[in-house]
Tab-separated table of C-alpha atoms and ligand atoms in Angstrom:
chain	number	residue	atom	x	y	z
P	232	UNK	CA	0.000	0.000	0.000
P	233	UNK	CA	1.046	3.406	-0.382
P	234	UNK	CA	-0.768	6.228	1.587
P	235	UNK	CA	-2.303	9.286	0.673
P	236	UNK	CA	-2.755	12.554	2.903
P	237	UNK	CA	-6.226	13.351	3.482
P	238	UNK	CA	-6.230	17.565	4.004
P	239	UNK	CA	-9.248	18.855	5.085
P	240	UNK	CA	-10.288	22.982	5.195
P	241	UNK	CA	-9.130	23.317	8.743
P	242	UNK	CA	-5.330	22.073	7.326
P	243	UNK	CA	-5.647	23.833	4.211
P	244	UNK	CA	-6.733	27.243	6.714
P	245	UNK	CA	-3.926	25.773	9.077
P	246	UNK	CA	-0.986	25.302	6.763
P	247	UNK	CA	-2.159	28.193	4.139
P	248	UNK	CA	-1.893	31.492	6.235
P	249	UNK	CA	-2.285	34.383	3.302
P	250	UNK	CA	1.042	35.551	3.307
P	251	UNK	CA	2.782	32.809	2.555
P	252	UNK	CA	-0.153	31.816	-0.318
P	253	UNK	CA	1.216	35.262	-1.810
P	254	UNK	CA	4.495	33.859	-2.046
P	255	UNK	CA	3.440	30.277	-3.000
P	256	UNK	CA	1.528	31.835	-5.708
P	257	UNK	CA	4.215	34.083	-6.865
P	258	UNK	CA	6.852	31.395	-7.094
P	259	UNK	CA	4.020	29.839	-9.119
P	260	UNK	CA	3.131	32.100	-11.737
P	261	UNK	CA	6.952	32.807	-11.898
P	262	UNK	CA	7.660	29.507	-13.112
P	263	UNK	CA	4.489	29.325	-15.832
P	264	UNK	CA	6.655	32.661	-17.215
P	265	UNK	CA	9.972	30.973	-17.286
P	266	UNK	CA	8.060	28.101	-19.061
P	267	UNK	CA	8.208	25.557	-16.764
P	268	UNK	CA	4.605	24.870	-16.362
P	269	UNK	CA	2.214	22.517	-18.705
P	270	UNK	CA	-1.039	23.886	-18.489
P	271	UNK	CA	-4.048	23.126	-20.758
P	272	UNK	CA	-7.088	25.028	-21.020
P	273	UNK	CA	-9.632	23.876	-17.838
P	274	UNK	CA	-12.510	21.564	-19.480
P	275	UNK	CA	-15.655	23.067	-18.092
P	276	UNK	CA	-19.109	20.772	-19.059
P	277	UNK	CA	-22.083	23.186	-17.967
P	278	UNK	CA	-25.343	21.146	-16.458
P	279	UNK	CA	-28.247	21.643	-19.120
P	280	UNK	CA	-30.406	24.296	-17.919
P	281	UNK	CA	-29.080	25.730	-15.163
P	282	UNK	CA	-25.652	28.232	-14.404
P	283	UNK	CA	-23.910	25.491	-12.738
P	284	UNK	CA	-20.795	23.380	-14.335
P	285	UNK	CA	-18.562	20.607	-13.472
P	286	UNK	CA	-15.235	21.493	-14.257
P	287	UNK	CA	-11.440	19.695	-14.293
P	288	UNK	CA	-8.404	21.487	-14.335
P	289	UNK	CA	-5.380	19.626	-14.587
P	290	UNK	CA	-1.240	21.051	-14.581
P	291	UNK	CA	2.568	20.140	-14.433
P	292	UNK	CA	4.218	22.763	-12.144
P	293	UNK	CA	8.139	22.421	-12.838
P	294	UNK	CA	10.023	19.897	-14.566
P	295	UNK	CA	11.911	17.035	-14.002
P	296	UNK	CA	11.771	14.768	-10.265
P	297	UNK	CA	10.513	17.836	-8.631
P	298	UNK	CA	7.523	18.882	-10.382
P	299	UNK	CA	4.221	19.064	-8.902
P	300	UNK	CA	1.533	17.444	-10.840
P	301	UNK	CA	-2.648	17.742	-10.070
P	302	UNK	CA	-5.661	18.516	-10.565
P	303	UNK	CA	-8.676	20.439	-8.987
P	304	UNK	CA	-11.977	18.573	-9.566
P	305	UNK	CA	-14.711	20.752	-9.300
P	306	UNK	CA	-18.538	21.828	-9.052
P	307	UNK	CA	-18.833	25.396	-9.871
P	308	UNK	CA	-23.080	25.951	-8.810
P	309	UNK	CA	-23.717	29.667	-8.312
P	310	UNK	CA	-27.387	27.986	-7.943
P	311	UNK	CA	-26.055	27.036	-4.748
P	312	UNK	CA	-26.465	30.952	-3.646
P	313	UNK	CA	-29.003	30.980	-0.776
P	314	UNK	CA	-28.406	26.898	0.358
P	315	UNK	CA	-26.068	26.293	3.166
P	316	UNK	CA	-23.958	24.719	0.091
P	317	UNK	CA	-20.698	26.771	-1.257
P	318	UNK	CA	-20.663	27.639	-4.831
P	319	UNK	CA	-17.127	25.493	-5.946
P	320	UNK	CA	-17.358	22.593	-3.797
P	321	UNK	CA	-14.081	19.725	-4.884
P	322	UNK	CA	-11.113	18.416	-4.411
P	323	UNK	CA	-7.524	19.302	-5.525
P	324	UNK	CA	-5.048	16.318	-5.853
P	325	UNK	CA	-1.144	16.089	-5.879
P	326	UNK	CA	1.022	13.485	-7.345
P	327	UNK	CA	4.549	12.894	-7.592
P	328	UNK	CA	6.913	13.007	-10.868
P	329	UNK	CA	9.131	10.152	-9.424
P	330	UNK	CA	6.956	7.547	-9.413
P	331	UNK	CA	3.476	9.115	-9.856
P	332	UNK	CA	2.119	8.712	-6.306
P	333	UNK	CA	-0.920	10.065	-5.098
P	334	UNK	CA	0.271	12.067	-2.737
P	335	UNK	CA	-2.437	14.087	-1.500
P	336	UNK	CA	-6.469	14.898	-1.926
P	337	UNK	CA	-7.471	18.645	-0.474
P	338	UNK	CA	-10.550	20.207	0.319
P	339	UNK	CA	-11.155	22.182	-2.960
P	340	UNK	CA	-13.126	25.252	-1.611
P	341	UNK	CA	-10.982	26.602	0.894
P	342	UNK	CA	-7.711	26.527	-1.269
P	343	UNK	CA	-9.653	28.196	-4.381
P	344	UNK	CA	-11.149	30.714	-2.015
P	345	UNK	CA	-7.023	30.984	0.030
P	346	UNK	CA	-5.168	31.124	-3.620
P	347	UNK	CA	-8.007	33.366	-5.403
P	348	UNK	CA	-7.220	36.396	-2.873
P	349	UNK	CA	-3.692	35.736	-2.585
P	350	UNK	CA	-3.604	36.048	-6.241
P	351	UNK	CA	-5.212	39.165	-6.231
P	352	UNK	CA	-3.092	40.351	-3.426
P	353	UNK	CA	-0.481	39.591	-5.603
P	354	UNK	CA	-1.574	41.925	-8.534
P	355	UNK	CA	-2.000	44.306	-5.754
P	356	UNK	CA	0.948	44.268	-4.690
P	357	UNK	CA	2.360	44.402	-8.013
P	358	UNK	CA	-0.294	47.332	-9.933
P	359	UNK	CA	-1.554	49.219	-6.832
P	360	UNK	CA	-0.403	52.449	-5.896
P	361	UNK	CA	2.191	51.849	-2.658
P	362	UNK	CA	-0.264	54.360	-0.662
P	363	UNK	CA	-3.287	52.780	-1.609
P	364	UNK	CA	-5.288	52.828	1.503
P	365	UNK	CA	-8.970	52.805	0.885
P	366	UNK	CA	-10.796	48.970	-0.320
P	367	UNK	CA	-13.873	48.083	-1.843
P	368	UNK	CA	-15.424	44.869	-2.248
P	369	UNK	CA	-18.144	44.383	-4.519
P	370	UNK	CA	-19.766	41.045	-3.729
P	371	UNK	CA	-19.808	39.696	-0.094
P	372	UNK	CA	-19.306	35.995	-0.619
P	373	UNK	CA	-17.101	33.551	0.158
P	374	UNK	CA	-14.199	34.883	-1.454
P	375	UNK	CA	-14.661	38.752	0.349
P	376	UNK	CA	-12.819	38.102	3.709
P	377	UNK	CA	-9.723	36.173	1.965
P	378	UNK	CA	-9.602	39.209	-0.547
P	379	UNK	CA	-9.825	41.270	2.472
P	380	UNK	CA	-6.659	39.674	4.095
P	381	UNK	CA	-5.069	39.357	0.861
P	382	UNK	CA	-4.620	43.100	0.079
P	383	UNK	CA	-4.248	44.124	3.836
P	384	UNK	CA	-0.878	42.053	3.822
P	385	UNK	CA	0.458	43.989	0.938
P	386	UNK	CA	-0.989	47.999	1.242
P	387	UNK	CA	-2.033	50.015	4.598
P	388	UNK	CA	-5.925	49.465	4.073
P	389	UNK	CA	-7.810	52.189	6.848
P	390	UNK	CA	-11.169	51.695	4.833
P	391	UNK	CA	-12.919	48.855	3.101
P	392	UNK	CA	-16.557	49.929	1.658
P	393	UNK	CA	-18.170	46.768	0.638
P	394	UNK	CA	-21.116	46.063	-1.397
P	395	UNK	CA	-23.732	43.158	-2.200
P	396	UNK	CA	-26.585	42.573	-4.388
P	397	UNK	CA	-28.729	41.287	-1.638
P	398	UNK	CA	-27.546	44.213	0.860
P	399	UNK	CA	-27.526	41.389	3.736
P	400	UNK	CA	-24.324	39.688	3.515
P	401	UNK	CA	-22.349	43.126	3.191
P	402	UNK	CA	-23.943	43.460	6.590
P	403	UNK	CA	-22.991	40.085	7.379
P	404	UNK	CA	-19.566	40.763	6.136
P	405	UNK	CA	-19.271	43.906	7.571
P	406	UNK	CA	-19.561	42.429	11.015
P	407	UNK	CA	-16.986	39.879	10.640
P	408	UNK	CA	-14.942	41.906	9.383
P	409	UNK	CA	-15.017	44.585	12.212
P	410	UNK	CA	-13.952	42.259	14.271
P	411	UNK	CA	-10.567	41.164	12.613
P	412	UNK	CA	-9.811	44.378	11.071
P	413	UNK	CA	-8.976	47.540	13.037
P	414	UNK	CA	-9.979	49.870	10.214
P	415	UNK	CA	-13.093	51.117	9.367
P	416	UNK	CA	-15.787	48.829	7.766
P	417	UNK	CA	-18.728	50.434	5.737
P	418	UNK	CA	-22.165	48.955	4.101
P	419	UNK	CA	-22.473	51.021	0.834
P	420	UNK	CA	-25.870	50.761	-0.867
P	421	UNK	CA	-24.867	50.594	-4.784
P	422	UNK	CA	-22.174	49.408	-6.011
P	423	UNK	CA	-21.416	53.358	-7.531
P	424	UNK	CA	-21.187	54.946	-3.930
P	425	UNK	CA	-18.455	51.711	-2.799
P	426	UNK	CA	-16.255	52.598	-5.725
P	427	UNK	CA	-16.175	56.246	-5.620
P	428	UNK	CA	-12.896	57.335	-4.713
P	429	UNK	CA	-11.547	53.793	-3.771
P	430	UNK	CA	-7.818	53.358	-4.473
P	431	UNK	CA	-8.427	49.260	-4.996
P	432	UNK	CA	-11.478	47.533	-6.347
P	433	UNK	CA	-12.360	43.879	-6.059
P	434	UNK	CA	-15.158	42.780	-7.971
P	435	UNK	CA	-15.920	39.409	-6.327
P	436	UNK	CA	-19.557	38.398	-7.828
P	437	UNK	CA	-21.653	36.084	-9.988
P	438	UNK	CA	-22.985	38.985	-11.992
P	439	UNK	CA	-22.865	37.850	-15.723
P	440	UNK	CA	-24.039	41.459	-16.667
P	441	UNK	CA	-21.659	44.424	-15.741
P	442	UNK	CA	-21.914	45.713	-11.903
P	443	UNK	CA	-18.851	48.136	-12.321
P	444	UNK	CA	-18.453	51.374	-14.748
P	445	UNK	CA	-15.252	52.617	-15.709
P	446	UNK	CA	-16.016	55.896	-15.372
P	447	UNK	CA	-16.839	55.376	-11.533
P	448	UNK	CA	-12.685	54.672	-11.152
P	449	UNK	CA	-11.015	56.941	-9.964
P	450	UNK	CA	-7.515	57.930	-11.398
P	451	UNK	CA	-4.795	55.667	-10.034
P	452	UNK	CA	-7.170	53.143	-8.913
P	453	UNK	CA	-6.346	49.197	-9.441
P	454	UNK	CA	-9.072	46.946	-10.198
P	455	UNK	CA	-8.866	42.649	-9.099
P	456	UNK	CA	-11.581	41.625	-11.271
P	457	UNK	CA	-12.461	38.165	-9.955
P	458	UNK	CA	-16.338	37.101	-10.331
P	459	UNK	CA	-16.563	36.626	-14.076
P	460	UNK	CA	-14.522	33.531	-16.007
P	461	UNK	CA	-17.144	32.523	-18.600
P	462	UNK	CA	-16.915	33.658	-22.292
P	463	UNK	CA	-20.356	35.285	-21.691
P	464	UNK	CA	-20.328	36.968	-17.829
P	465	UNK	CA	-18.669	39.876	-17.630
P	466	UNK	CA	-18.178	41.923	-14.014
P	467	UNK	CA	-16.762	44.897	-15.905
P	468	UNK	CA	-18.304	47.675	-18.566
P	469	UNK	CA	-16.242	48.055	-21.714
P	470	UNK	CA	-15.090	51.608	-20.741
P	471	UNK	CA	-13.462	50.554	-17.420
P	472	UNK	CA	-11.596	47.592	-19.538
P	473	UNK	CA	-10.734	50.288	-21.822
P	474	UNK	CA	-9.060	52.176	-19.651
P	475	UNK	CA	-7.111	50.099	-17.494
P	476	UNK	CA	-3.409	49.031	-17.797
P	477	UNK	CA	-4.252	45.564	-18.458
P	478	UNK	CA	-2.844	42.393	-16.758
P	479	UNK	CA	-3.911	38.571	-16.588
P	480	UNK	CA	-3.099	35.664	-14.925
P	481	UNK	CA	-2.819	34.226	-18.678
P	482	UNK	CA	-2.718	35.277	-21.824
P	483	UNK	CA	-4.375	32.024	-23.043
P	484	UNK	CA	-7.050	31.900	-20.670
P	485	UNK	CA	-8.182	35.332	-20.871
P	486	UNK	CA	-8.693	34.679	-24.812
P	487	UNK	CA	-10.401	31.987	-24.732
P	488	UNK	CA	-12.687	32.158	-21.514
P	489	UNK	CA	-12.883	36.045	-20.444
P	490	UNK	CA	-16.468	37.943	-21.165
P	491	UNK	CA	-14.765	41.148	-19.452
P	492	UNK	CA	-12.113	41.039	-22.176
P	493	UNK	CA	-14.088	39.452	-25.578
P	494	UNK	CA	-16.838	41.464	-25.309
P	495	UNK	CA	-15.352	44.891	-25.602
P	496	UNK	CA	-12.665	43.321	-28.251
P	497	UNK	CA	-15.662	42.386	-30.065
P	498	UNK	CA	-17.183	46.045	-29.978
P	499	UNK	CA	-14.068	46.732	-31.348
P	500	UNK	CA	-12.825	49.091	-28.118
P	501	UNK	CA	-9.579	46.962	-27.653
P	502	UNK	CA	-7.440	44.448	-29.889
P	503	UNK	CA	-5.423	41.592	-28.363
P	504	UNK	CA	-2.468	44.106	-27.384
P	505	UNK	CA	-4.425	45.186	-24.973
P	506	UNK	CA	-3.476	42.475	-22.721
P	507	UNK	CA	-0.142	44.193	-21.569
P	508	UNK	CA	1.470	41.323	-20.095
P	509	UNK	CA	0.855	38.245	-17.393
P	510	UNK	CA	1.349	38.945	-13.713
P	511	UNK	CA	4.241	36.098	-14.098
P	512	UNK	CA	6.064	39.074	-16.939
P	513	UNK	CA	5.787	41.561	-14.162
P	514	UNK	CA	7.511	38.884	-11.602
P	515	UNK	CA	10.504	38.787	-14.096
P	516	UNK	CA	10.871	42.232	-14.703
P	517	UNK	CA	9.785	41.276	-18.620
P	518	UNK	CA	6.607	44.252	-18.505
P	519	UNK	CA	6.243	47.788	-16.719
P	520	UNK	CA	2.992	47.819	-14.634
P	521	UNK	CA	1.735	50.958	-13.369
P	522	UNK	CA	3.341	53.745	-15.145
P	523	UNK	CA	2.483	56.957	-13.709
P	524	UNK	CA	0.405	57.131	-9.675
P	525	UNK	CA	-2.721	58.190	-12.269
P	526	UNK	CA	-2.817	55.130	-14.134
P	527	UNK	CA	-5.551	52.804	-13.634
P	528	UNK	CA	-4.335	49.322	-13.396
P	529	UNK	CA	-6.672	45.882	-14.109
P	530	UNK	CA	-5.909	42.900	-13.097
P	531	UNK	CA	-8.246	40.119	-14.660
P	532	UNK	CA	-8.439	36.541	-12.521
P	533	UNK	CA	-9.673	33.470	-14.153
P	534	UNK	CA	-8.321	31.160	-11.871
P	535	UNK	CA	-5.157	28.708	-13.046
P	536	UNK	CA	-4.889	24.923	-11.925
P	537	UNK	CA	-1.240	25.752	-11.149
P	538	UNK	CA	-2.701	27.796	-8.667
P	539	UNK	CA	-3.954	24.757	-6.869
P	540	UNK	CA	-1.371	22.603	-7.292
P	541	UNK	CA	1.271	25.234	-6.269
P	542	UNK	CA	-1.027	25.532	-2.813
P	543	UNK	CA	-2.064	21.608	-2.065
P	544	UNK	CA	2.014	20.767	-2.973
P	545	UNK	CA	2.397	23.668	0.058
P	546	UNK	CA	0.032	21.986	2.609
P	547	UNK	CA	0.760	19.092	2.043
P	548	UNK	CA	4.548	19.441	2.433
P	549	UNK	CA	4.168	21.726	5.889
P	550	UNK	CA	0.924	18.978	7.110
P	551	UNK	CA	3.646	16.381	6.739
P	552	UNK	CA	6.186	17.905	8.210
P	553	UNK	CA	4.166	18.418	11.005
P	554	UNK	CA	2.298	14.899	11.279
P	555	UNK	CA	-1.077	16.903	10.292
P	556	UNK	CA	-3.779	15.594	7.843
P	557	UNK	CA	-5.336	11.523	7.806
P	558	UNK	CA	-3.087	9.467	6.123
P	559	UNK	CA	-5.256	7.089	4.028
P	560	UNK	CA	-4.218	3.550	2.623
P	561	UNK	CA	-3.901	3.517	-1.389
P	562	UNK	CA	-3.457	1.131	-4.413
P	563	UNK	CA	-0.406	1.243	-6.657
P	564	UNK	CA	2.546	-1.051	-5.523
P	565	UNK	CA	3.202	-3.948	-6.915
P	566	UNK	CA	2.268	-7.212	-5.091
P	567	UNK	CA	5.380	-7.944	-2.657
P	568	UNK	CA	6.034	-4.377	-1.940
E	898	NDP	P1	-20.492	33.341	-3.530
E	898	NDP	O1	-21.617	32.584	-4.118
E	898	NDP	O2	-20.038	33.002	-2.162
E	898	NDP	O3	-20.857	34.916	-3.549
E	898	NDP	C1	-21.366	35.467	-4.717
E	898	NDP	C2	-21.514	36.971	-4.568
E	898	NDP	O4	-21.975	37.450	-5.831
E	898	NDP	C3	-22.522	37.402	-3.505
E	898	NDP	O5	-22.075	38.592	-2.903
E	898	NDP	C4	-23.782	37.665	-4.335
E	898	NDP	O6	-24.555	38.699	-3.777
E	898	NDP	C5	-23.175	38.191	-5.623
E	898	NDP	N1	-24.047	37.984	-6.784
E	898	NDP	C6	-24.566	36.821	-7.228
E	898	NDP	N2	-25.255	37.047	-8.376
E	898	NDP	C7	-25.164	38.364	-8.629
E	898	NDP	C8	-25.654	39.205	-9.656
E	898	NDP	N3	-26.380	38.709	-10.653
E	898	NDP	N4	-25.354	40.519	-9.605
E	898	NDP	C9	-24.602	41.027	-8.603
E	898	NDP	N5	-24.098	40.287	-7.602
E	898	NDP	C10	-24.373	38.974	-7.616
E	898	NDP	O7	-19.301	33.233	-4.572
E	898	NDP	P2	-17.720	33.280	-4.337
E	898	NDP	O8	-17.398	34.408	-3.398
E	898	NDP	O9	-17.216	31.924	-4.011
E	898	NDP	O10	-17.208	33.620	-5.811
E	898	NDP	C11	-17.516	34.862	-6.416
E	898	NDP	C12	-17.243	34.776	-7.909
E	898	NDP	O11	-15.843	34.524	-8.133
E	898	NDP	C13	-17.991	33.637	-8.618
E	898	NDP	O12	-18.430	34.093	-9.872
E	898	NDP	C14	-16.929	32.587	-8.787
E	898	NDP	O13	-17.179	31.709	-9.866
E	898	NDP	C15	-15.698	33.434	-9.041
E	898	NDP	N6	-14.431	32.769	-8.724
E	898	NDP	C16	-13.326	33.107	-9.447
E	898	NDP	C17	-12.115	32.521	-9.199
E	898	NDP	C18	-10.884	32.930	-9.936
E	898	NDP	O14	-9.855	32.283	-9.764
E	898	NDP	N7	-10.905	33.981	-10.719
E	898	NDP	C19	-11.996	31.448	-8.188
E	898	NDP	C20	-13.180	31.248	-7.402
E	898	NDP	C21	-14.368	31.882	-7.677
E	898	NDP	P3	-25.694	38.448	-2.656
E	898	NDP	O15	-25.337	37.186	-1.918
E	898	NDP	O16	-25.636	39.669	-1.822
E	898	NDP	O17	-26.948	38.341	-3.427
């Protein structure tokens, strides 16, 4: 037999504080721009009639002995709004490249929701303005407090506005979030009044229509746009797209599955050189990000399996180090062994 580590949320939570997921994820999306990453297009197979999808995402992060390989197996069911259910529910998995052992299987919702903001906190850290101080969240969900933590470790946040569509779980939010976060923590009532005069935006929502206007940004602000990673939803009007300095997680991706990017390419308000470069080109120094402290800066998040397997390969390595996780009994050596 060979055994497996079982990792539930409470290890992933344990052994995947936010800071260090910012690092994980930048060593990460360093090593897709060096090339040392095999990562094909996630295959997404929607359930007839209704917005939810059951999707696989498979990668190789690094070469040789050492690379990580796995793949997040996943329910994506917005319909899942308003049951006690989350909307990605799944499991990531790790295997070796020396013999192709199944190393470990991790609770899929808490590292999406842990990488997701770290990711973002990354861009942050990278596009944002170093004085960037006031937050808001549009869209209250599961991924608002890990976006809240996320760009709190990487610019002096004294204000986060947030803002839902149902109104109650900003409120819900906002409570939780008073009591972590020493700044101050306000409900706004449209989306319009959250934005105004924020220095970073998250737009962390379901929407498939556009909830945010580029001509509410103000200049300098940096947008995380998060919620949208369907050829047809879009978070984002044309005009704020338009605007931006424009950054992805990949080029490929953001071709092929991003409504906030094809639609306004397909009113014909950008081209493909819009895309300005892949937060892994800013890592190596390859692409200038913000320009001037009145540029605004986009990032645009679909969500990479290297992501996952980058931040299951770093639980599982610190929950064995530290005899954490079930060990479970597998297949897969030979009889004798
Ligand atoms: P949740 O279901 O926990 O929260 C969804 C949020 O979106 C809620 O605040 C909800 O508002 C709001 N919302 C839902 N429908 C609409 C709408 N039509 N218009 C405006 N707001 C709406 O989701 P998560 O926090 O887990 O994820 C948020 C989004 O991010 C999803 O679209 C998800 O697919 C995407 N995502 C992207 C990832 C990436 O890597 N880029 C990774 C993981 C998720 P309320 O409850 O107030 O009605």
């Amino acid at each position: 037999m060979t055994s497996t580590l079982l990792l539930s949320d409470r290890d992933v939570a344990r052994f995947l504080p936010m800071p260090e997921c910012i690092e994980v994820m930048a060593a990460a999306l360093r090593t897709v721009a060096e090339g040392a990453a095999v990562l094909p297009l996630r295959t997404v197979m929607r359930l007839d009639g209704t917005p939810n999808a059951f999707a696989a995402m498979p990668a190789i992060l690094g070469r040789g002995g050492d690379a990580a390989l796995g793949a997040k197996i996943i329910t994506v069911f917005p319909g899942n709004d308003r049951t006690p259910f989350d909307s990605h529910i799944g499991v990531v998995l790790l295997f070796d490249a020396e013999h192709g052992r199944l190393q470990a299987i991790a609770d899929a919702s808490s590292i999406t929701a842990i990488r997701t903001a770290a990711v973002s906190g990354l861009a942050t850290r990278l596009l944002a303005n170093e004085d960037a101080a006031e937050l808001a969240l549009l869209g209250a969900g599961v991924l608002a407090m890990p976006h809240l933590d996320a760009v709190r470790a990487v610019r002096p946040i004294r204000r986060v506005r947030v803002w839902s569509r149902s109104g109650e779980r900003a409120s819900a939010f906002a409570e939780q979030a008073r009591a972590r976060f020493e700044g101050e923590v306000v409900v706004c009532g449209s989306a319009r009044d959250a934005v105004d005069g924020a220095d970073i935006v998250c737009t962390i929502t379901a929407a498939r229509t556009p909830i945010l206007e580029g001509a509410w940004l103000a200049p300098g602000a940096h947008v995380n746009a998060v919620g949208a990673s369907l050829p047809a939803a879009r978070e984002l009007d044309s005009d704020a797209v338009a605007r931006s300095r424009l950054f992805v997680d990949r080029r490929e991706s953001t071709l092929n599955e991003s409504g906030d990017f094809l639609v306004p390419r397909a009113e014909g308000r950008i081209t493909d050189a819009h895309i300005l470069g892949e937060l892994g080109d800013l890592l190596l120094g390859r692409q200038r990000g913000r320009t001037s402290p009145g540029d605004v800066t986009l990032f645009k998040s679909l969500g990479l399996a290297v992501e996952d397997v980058a931040a299951v390969r770093h639980v599982f390595e610190k929950a064995s180090a530290a005899g954490a996780g079930t060990s479970m009994a597998f297949g897969g050596l030979r009889a004798g062994h």
